[in-house]
Tab-separated table of C-alpha atoms and ligand atoms in Angstrom:
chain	number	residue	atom	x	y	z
A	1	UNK	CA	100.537	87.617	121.037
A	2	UNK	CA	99.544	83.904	119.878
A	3	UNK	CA	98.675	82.801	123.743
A	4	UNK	CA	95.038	83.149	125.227
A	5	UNK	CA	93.390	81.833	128.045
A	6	UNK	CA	89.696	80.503	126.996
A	7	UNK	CA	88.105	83.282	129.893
A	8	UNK	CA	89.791	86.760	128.844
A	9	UNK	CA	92.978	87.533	127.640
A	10	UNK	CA	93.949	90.925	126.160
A	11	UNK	CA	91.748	91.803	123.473
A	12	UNK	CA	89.051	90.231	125.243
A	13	UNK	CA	89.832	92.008	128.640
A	14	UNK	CA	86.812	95.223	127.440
A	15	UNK	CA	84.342	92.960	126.455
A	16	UNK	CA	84.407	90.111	129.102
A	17	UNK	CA	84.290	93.855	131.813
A	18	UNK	CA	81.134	95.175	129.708
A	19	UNK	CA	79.856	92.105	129.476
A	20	UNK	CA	80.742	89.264	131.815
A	21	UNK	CA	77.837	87.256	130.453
A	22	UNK	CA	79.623	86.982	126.712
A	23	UNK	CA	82.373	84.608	128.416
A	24	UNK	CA	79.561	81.612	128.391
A	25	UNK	CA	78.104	82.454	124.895
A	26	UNK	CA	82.042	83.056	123.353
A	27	UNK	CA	82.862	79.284	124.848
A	28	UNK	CA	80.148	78.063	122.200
A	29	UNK	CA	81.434	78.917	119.493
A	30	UNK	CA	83.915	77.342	117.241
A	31	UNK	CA	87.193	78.223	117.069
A	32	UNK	CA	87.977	81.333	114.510
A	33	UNK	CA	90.524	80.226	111.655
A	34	UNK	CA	93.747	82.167	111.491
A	35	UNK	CA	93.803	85.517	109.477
A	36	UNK	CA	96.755	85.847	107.080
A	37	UNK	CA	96.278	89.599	108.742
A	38	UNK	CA	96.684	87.564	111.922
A	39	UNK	CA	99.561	85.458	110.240
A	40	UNK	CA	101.502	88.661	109.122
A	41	UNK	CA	101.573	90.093	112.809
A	42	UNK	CA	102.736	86.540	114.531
A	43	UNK	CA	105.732	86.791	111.759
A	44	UNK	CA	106.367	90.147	112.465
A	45	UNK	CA	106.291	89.636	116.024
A	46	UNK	CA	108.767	86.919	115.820
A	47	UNK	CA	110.808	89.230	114.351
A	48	UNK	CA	111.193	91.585	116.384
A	49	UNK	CA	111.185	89.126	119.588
A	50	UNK	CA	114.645	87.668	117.668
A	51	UNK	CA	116.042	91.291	116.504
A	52	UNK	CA	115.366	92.694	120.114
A	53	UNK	CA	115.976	89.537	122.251
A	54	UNK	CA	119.383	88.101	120.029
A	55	UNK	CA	120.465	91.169	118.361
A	56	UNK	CA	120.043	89.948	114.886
A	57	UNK	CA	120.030	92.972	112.295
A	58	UNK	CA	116.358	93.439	110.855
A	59	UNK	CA	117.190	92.846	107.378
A	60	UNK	CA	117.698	89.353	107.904
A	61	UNK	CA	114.787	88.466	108.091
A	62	UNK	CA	113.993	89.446	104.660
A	63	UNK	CA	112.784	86.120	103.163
A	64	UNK	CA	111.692	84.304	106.276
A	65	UNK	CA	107.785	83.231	106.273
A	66	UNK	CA	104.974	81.733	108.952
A	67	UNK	CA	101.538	80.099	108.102
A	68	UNK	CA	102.471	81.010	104.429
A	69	UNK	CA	103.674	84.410	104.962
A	70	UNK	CA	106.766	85.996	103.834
A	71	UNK	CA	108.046	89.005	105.234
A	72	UNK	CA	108.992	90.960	102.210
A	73	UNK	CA	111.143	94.176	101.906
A	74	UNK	CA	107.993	95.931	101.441
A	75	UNK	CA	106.954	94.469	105.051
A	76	UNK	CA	110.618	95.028	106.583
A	77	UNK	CA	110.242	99.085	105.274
A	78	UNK	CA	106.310	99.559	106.029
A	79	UNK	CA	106.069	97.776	109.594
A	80	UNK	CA	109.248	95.997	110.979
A	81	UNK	CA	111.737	98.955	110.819
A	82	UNK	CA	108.772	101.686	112.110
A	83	UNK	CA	107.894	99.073	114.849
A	84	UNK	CA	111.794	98.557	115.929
A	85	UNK	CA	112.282	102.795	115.713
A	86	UNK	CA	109.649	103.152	117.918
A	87	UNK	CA	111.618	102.359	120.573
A	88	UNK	CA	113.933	105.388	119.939
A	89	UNK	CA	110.867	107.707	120.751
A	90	UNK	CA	110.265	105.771	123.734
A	91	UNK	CA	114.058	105.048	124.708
A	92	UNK	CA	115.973	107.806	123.224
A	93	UNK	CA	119.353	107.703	126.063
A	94	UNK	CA	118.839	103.656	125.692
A	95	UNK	CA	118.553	103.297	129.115
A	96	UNK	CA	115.472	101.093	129.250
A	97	UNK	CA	115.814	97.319	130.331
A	98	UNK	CA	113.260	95.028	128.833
A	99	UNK	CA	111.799	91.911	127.936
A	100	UNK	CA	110.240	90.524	124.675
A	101	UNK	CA	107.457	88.611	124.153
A	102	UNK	CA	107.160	87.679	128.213
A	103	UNK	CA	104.149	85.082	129.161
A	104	UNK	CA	101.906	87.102	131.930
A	105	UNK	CA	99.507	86.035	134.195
A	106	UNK	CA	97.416	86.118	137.209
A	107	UNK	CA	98.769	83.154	138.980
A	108	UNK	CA	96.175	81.676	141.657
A	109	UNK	CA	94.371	84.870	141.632
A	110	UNK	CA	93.007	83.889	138.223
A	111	UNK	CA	93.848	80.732	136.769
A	112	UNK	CA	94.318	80.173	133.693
A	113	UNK	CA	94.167	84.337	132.548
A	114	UNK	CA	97.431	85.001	131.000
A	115	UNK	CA	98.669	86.690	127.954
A	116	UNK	CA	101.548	87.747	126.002
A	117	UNK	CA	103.281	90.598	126.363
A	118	UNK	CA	105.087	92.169	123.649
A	119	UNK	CA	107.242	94.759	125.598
A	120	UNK	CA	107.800	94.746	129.306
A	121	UNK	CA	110.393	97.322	130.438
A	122	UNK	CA	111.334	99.956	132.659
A	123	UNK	CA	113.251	103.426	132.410
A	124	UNK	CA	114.151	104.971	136.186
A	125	UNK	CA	111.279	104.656	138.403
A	126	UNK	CA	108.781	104.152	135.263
A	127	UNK	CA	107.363	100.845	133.870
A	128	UNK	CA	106.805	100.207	130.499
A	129	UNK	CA	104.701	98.062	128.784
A	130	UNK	CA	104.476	98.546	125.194
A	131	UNK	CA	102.083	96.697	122.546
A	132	UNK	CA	103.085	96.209	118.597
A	133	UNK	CA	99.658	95.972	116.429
A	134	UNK	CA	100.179	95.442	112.933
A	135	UNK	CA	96.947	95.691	111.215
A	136	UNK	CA	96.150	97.709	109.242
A	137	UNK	CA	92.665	98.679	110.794
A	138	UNK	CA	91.438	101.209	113.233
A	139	UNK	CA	93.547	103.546	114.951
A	140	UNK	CA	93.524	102.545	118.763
A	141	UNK	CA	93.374	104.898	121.463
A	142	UNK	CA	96.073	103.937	124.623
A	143	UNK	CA	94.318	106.151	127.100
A	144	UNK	CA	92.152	103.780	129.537
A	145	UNK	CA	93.155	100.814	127.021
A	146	UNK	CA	91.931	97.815	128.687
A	147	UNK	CA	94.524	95.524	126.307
A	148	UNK	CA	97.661	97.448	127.487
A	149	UNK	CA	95.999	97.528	131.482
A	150	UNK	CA	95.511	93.690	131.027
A	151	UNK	CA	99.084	93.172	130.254
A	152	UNK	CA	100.708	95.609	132.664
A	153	UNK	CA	98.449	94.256	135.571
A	154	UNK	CA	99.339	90.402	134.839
A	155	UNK	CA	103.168	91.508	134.609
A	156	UNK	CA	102.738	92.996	137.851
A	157	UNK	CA	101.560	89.772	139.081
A	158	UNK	CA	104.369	87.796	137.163
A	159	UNK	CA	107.633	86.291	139.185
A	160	UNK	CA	109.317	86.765	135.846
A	161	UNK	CA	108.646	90.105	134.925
A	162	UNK	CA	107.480	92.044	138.188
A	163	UNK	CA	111.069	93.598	138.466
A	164	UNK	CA	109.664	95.959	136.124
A	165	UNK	CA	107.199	97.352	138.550
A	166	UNK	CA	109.021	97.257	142.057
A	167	UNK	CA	108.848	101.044	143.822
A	168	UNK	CA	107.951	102.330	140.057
A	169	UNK	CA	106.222	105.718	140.639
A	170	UNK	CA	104.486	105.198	137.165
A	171	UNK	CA	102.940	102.800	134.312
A	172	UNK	CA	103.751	104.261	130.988
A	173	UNK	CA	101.041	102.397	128.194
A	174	UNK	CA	102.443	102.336	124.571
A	175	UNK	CA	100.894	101.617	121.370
A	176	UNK	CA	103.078	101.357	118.432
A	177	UNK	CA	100.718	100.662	115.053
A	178	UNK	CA	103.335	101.167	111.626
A	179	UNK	CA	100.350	101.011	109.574
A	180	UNK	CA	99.110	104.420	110.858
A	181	UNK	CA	102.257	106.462	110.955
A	182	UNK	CA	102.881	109.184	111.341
A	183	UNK	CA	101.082	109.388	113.950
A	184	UNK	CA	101.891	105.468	115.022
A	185	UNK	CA	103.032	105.685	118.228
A	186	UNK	CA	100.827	106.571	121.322
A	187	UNK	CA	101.673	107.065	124.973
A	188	UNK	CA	99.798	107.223	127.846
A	189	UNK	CA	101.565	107.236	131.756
A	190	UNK	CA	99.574	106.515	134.312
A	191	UNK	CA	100.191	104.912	138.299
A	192	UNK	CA	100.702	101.707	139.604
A	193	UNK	CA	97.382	102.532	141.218
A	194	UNK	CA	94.952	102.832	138.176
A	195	UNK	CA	96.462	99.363	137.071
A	196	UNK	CA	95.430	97.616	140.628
A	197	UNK	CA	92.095	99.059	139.789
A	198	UNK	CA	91.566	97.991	136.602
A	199	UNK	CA	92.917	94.816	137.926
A	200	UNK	CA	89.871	94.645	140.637
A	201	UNK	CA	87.309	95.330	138.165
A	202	UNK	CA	88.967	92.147	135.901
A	203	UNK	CA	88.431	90.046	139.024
A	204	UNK	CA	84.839	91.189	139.433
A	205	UNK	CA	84.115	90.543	135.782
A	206	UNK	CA	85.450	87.165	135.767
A	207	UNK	CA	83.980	86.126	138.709
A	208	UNK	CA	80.584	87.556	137.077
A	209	UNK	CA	81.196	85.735	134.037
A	210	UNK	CA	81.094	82.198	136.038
A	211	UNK	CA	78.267	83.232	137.716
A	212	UNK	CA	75.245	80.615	135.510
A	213	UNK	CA	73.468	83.988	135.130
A	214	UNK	CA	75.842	86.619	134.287
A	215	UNK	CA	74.150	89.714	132.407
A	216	UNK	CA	74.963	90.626	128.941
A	217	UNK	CA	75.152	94.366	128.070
A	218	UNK	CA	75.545	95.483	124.345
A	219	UNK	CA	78.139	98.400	123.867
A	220	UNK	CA	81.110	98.834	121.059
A	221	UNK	CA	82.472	95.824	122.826
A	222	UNK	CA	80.711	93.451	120.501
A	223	UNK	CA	82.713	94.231	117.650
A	224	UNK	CA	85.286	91.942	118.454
A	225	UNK	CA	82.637	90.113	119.900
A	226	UNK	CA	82.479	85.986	118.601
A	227	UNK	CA	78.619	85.377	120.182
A	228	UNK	CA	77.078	88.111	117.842
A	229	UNK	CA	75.552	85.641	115.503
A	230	UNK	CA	73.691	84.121	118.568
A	231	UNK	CA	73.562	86.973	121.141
A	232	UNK	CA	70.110	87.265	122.258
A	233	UNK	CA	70.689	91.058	122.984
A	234	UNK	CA	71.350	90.627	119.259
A	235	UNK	CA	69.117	88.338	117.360
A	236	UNK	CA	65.992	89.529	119.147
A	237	UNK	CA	65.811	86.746	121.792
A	238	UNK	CA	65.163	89.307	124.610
A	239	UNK	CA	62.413	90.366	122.997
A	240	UNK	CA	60.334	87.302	122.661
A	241	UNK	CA	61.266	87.031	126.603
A	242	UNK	CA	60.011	90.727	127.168
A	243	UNK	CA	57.030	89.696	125.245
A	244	UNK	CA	56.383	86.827	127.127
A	245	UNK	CA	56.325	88.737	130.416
A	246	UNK	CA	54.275	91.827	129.068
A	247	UNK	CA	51.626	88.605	128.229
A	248	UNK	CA	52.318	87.712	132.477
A	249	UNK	CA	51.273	90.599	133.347
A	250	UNK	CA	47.333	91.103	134.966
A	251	UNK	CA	45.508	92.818	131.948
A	252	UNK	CA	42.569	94.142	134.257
A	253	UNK	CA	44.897	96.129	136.058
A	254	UNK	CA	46.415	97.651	133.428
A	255	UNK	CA	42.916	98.394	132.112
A	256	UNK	CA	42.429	100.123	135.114
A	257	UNK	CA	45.659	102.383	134.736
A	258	UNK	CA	44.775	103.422	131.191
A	259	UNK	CA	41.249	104.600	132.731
A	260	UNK	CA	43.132	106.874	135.067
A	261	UNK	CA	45.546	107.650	132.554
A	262	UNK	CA	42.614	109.010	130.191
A	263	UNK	CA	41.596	111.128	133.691
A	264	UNK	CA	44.874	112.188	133.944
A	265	UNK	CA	45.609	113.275	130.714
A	266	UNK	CA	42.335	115.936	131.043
A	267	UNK	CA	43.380	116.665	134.638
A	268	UNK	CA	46.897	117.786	133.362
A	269	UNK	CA	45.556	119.587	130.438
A	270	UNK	CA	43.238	121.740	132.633
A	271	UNK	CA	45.997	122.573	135.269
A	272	UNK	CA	48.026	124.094	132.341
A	273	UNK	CA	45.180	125.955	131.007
A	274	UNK	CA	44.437	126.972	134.863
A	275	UNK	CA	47.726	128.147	135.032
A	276	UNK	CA	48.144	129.641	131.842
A	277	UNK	CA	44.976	131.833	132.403
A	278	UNK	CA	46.563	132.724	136.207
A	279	UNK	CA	49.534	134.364	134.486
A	280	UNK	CA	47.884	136.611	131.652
A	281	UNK	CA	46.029	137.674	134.487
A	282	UNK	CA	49.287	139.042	136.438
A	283	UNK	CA	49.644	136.347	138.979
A	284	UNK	CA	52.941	135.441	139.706
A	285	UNK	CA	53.063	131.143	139.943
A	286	UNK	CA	56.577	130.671	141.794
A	287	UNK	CA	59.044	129.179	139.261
A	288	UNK	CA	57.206	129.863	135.931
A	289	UNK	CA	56.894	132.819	133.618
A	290	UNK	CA	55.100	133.112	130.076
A	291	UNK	CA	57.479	133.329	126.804
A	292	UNK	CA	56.675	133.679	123.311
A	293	UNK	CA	55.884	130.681	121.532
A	294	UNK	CA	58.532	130.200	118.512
A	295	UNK	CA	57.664	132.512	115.483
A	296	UNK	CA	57.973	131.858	112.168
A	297	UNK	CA	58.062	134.589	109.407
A	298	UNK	CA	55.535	135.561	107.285
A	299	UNK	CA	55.040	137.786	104.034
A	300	UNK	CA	53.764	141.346	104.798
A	301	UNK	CA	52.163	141.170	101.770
A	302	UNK	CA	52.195	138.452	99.206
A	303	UNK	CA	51.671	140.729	96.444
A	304	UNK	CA	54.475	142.822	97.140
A	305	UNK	CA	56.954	140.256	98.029
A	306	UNK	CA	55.933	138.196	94.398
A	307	UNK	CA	56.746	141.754	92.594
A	308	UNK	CA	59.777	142.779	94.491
A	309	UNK	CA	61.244	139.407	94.154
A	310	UNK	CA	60.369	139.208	90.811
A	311	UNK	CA	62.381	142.229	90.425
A	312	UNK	CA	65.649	140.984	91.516
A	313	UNK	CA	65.172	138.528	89.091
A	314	UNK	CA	63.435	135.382	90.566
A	315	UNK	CA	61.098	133.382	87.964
A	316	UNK	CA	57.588	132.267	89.053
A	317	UNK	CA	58.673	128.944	89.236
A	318	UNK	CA	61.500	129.504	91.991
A	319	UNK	CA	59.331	131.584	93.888
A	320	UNK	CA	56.001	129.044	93.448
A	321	UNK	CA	55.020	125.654	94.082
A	322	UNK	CA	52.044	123.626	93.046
A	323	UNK	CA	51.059	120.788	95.042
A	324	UNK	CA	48.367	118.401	94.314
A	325	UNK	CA	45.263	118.686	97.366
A	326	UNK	CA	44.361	116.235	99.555
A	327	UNK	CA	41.573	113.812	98.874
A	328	UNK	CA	39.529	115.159	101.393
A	329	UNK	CA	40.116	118.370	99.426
A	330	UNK	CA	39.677	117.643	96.154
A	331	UNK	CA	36.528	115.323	97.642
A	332	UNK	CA	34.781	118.475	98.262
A	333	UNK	CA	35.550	120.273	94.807
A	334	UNK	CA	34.387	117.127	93.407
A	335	UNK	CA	30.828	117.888	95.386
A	336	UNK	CA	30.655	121.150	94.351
A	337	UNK	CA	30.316	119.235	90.453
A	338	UNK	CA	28.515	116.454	91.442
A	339	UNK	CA	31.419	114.382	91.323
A	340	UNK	CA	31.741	110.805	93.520
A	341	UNK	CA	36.136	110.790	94.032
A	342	UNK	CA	36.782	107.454	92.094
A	343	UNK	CA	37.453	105.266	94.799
A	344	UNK	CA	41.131	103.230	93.089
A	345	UNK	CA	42.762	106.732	93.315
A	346	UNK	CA	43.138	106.671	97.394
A	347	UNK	CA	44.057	104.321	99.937
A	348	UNK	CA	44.216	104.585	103.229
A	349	UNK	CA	47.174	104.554	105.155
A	350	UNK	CA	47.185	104.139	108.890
A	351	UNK	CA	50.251	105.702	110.934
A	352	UNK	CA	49.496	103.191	113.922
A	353	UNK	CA	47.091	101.968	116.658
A	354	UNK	CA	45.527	104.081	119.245
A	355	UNK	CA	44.132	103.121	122.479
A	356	UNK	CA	40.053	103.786	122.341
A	357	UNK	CA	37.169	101.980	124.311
A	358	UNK	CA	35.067	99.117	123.302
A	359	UNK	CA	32.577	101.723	122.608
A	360	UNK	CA	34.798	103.328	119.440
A	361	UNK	CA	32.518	102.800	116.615
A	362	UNK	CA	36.188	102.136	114.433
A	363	UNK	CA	36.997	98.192	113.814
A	364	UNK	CA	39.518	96.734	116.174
A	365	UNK	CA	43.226	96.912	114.278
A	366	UNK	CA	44.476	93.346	113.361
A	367	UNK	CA	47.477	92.463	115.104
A	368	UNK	CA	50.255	91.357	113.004
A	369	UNK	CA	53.809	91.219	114.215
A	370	UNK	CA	55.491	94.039	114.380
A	371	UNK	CA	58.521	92.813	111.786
A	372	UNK	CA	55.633	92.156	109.231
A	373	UNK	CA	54.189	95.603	109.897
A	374	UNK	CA	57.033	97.311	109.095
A	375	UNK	CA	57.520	95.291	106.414
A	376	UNK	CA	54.123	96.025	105.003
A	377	UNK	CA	54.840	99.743	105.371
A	378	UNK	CA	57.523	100.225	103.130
A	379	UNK	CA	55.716	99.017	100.901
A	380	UNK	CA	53.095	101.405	100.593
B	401	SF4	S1	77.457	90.482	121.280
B	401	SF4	FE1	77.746	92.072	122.834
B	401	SF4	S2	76.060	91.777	124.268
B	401	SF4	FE2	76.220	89.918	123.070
B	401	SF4	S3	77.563	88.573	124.242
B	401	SF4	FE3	78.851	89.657	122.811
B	401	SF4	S4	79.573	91.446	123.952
B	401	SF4	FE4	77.810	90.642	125.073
């Protein structure tokens, strides 16, 4: 659990796969302190890596601490005893041969990717590589986990562990989380064949990631993510660079496209209508038919509906509503008195540019930046 390599490790295996190009930006950034979430699951770990690995009973470790950290009876009850029974789901005959806590890597293939295992064991012709998370956050799914794949695929690769694998028919993936029990413990088997995969795609990534131009790609993957503060898929950088190539491109052509769009835009308008007309008149235009546009309902009578409603006991004012008119409205009842509308009662609110010719007798809109602008409009 406490080793990483600085290019992926486990819980960095998703990300680095989605986005190859985060490796550079993560290398940036200081170091993250210790949690004491982070603290509690080392100690816990240790733990279990002494209960499982030297026999000692569970309780004694009552009292013992890391980084600060004590593990408590409350911890011993709530995480370190539903951790250890786990393993009599998993291992009910206790038949399984294992290894805590086993360093796994890639060897030459990868230098310098390795991890630690928690759990690396194997029942009959069926590996097993099974993950302790103590937090007490999100559930995580074990299906397709790219954590779990990570460590099974370096123990494959490890002199020290690959007994584990040899002529296994399958991988079985294991999640154990206390703080989300019942339901704590999830399984997921799979072949020795999906792991090699995911393996292949880790190589592809990494090599990716060294690349001095490896893309970034925004996903749920930048959760965990360390760059977010100065991912420019994140702080608006690609942007400015989109906006600086829009301002590359030749204006007079696009002038020119936005001419035939306008032709276009009549063209298609008229072959609907064409069309349209074709069909009311019987012909038959292969691959089309006419339907009803959507209705909506509408009183047979208004009169009626006020009385009938009224007599099942509806007031005027549930059945009613008064709304003030518009300006342009109340502008001409105004005219019919004689009346100017005083001007401080409107404003005019725009609800955003339009392409028109030079011609357009409007004013040319003022170009503000399109943060301001929507700034501006929540404020009307
Ligand atoms: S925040 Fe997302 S897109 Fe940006 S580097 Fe990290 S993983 Fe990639």
């Amino acid at each position: 659990m406490a080793q990483h390599s600085n290019i992926v490790g486990g819980s960095t295996a998703k990300r680095v796969i989605a986005c190859p190009g985060s490796v550079a930006l993560v290398q940036q950034m200081p170091p993250k302190p210790s949690s004491k979430y982070a603290d509690e699951g080392t100690l816990l770990h240790n733990a279990i890596a002494d209960v499982l690995g030297q026999g000692s009973p569970p309780a004694s470790h009552i009292g013992a601490s890391y980084q600060g950290i004590t593990l408590t009876e409350e911890l011993h009850a709530e995480k370190l005893i539903p951790a250890l029974r786990a393993l009599d789901e998993v291992d009910p005959h206790r038949e399984m041969e294992f290894q805590v806590e086993a360093v796994v890597g890639f060897g030459d293939a990868l230098p310098g990717v390795f991890g630690s295992a928690d759990l690396i064991g194997r029942i009959g012709r069926r590996a097993v590589v099974l993950d302790w998370k103590f937090g007490s956050g999100v559930a995580v799914d074990v299906e397709e986990n790219a954590q779990a794949m990570f460590y099974a695929a370096a123990a494959m690769r490890t002199d020290a562990t690959r007994w584990a694998f040899k002529g296994v028919e399958e991988v079985e993936l294991i999640i154990v989380q206390p703080a989300h029990a019942p339901h704590h413990i999830k399984r997921w088997v799979t072949t020795p064949g999906r792991i090699l995969n995911f393996e292949r795609e880790l190589f592809v990534a990494v090599k990716t990631a060294l690349l001095p131009d490896a893309p970034l790609t925004s996903g749920d993957h930048c959760r965990w993510c360390a760059a977010k503060p100065v991912c420019p898929l994140l702080t608006g950088a690609v942007d400015r660079a989109l906006q600086t190539r829009i301002k590359a491109l030749d204006a007079d052509q696009i002038a020119a496209y936005v001419a035939n769009a306008d032709l276009l835009e009549t063209w298609i308008a008229d072959v609907r209508a064409l069309a349209q007309t074709m069909m009311e008149q019987g012909v038959r235009l292969p691959g089309y038919k006419l339907v009803p546009k959507r209705g909506t309902r509408k009183w047979l009578s208004e009169e009626r509906a006020l009385d009938e409603l009224a007599a099942l006991g509806l007031t005027n004012e549930e059945l009613t509503e008064t709304a003030l008119l518009s300006p342009a409205k109340v502008e001409k009842v105004l005219k019919k008195r004689k009346l100017d509308l005083p001007r401080d009662l409107v404003v005019s609110v725009s609800t955003g540019n339009t392409i028109a010719p030079e011609s357009d007798p409007r004013p040319e809109a003022l170009m503000i930046g399109k943060h301001l602008s929507a700034a501006l409009g929540k404020l009307t």
